Structure formats: C-alpha cells, structure tokens
Tab-separated table of C-alpha atoms in Angstrom:
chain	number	residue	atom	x	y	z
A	1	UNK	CA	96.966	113.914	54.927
A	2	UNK	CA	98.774	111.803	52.315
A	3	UNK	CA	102.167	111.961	53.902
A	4	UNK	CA	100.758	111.137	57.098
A	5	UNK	CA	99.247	108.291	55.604
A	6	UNK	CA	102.306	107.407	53.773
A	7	UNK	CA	104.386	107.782	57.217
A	8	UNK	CA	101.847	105.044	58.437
A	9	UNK	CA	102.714	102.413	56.281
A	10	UNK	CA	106.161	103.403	56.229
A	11	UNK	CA	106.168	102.731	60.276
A	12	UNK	CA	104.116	99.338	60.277
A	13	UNK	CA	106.185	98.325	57.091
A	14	UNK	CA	109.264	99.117	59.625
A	15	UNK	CA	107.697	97.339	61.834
A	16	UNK	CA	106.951	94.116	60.710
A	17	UNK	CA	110.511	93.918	59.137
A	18	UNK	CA	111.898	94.453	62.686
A	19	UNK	CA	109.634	91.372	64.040
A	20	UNK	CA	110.782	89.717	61.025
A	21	UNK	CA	114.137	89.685	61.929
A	22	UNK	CA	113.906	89.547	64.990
A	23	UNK	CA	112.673	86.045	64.861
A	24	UNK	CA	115.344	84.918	62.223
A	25	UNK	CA	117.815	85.917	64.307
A	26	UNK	CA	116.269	83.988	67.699
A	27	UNK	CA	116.227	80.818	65.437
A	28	UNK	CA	119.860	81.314	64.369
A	29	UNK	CA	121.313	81.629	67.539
A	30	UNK	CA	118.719	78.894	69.392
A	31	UNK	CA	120.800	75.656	70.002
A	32	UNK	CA	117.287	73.708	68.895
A	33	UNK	CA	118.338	71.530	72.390
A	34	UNK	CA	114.353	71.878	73.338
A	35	UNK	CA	112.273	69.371	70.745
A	36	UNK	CA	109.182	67.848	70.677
A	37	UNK	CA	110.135	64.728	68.063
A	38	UNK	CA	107.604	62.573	66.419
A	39	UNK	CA	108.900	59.101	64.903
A	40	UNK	CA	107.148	58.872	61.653
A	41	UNK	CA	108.017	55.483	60.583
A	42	UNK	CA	110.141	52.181	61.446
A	43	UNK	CA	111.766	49.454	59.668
A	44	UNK	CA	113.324	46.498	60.692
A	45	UNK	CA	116.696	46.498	59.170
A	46	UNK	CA	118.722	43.342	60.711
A	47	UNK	CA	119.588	42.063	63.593
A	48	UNK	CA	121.967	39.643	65.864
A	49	UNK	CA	122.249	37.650	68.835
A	50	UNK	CA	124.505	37.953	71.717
A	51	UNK	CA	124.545	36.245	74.930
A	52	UNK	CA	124.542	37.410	79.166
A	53	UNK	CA	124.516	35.860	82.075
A	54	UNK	CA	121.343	35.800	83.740
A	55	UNK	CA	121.038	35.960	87.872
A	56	UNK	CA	122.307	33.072	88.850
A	57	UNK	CA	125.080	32.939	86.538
A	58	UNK	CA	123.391	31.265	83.968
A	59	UNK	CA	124.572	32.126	80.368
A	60	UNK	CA	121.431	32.865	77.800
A	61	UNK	CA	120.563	34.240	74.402
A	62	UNK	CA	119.278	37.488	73.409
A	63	UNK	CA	117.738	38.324	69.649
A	64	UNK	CA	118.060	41.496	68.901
A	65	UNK	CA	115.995	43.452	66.268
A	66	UNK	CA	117.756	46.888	64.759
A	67	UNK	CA	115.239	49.141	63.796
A	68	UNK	CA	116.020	51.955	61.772
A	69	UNK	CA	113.459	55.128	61.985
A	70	UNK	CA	112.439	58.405	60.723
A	71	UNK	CA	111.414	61.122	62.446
A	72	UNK	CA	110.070	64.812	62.036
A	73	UNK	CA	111.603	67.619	64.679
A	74	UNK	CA	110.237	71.082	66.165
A	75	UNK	CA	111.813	73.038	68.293
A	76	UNK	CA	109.982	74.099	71.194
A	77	UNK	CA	112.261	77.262	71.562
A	78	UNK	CA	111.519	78.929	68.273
A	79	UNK	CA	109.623	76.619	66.537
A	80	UNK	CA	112.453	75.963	63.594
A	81	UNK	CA	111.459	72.344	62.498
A	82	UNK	CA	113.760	69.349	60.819
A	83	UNK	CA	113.512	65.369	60.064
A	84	UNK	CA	116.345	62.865	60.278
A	85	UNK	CA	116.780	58.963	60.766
A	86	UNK	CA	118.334	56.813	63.462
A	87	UNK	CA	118.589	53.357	64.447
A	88	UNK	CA	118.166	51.632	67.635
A	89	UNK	CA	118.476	48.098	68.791
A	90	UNK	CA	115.267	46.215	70.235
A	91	UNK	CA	116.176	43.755	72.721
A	92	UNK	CA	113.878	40.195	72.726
A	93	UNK	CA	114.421	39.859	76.810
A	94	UNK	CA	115.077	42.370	79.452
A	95	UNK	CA	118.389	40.045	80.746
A	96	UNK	CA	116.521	39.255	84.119
C-alpha cells in the first residue's frame, strides 16, 4: 500500500513538472506579438513647432507637445508580462 502510495506522488509530482515546463517552454518560443498594453503614466517632456500648408495653400503653425510614457505589457499568448517607455508627439491641430 505504501509503494502504491509513493508511486502516486511520484506520478502527480511528474506531472506537474511536465505542465511546468511545458509552459516555460510556450513562453520562450512565443514572439509576445499578441499584447494587451496599459500606459501607466505620461509626461510632457518638450516640444517644437513646425509649419504645413493648410487646403488652400495657406502656410500655418503647428505646436507640438512630446510626451514621453510608461507602460506595463501582457501577452495575450502566454501571459509573460513586461513594462517599457516611449515617446510620442501630440499634435495642437489636425493640419485641416
């Protein structure tokens, strides 16, 4: 009865170690291309002007904001999660 018993654990020990690494492996190989990303914060960090012509031809002025942000990242694949930062430029018009 003990070895049986023994034998049990044994096999769901097995087990879980194969689901284990089974799952490290799928995160390894996963290209994390599929993410759900949350922006966390944002920060103005300069900006600039530049100018366009407008319909028309008219020449005008556009401020521009940069923004730099953080964000957190999980991958919807296998669920291996990150952060990072970026920065993106915020346009005052929309050059119409």
């Amino acid at each position: 009865m003990g070895k049986k018993i023994l034998a049990s654990f044994f096999a769901v020990g097995l087990l879980f170690s194969c689901v284990s690494a089974r799952v490290d492996a799928q995160q390894e190989s996963c290209l994390h291309q599929n993410q759900d990303i949350v922006i966390t914060s944002t920060t103005e960090v300069g900006g600039y002007h530049h100018t366009y012509i407008a319909p028309g031809g008219t020449t005008k002025e556009c401020a521009v904001t940069v923004v730099r942000y953080n964000y957190n990242s999980t991958c919807k694949d296998c669920g291996a999660e990150g952060s990072g930062t970026g920065t993106f430029d915020q346009h005052g018009t929309d050059h119409n």
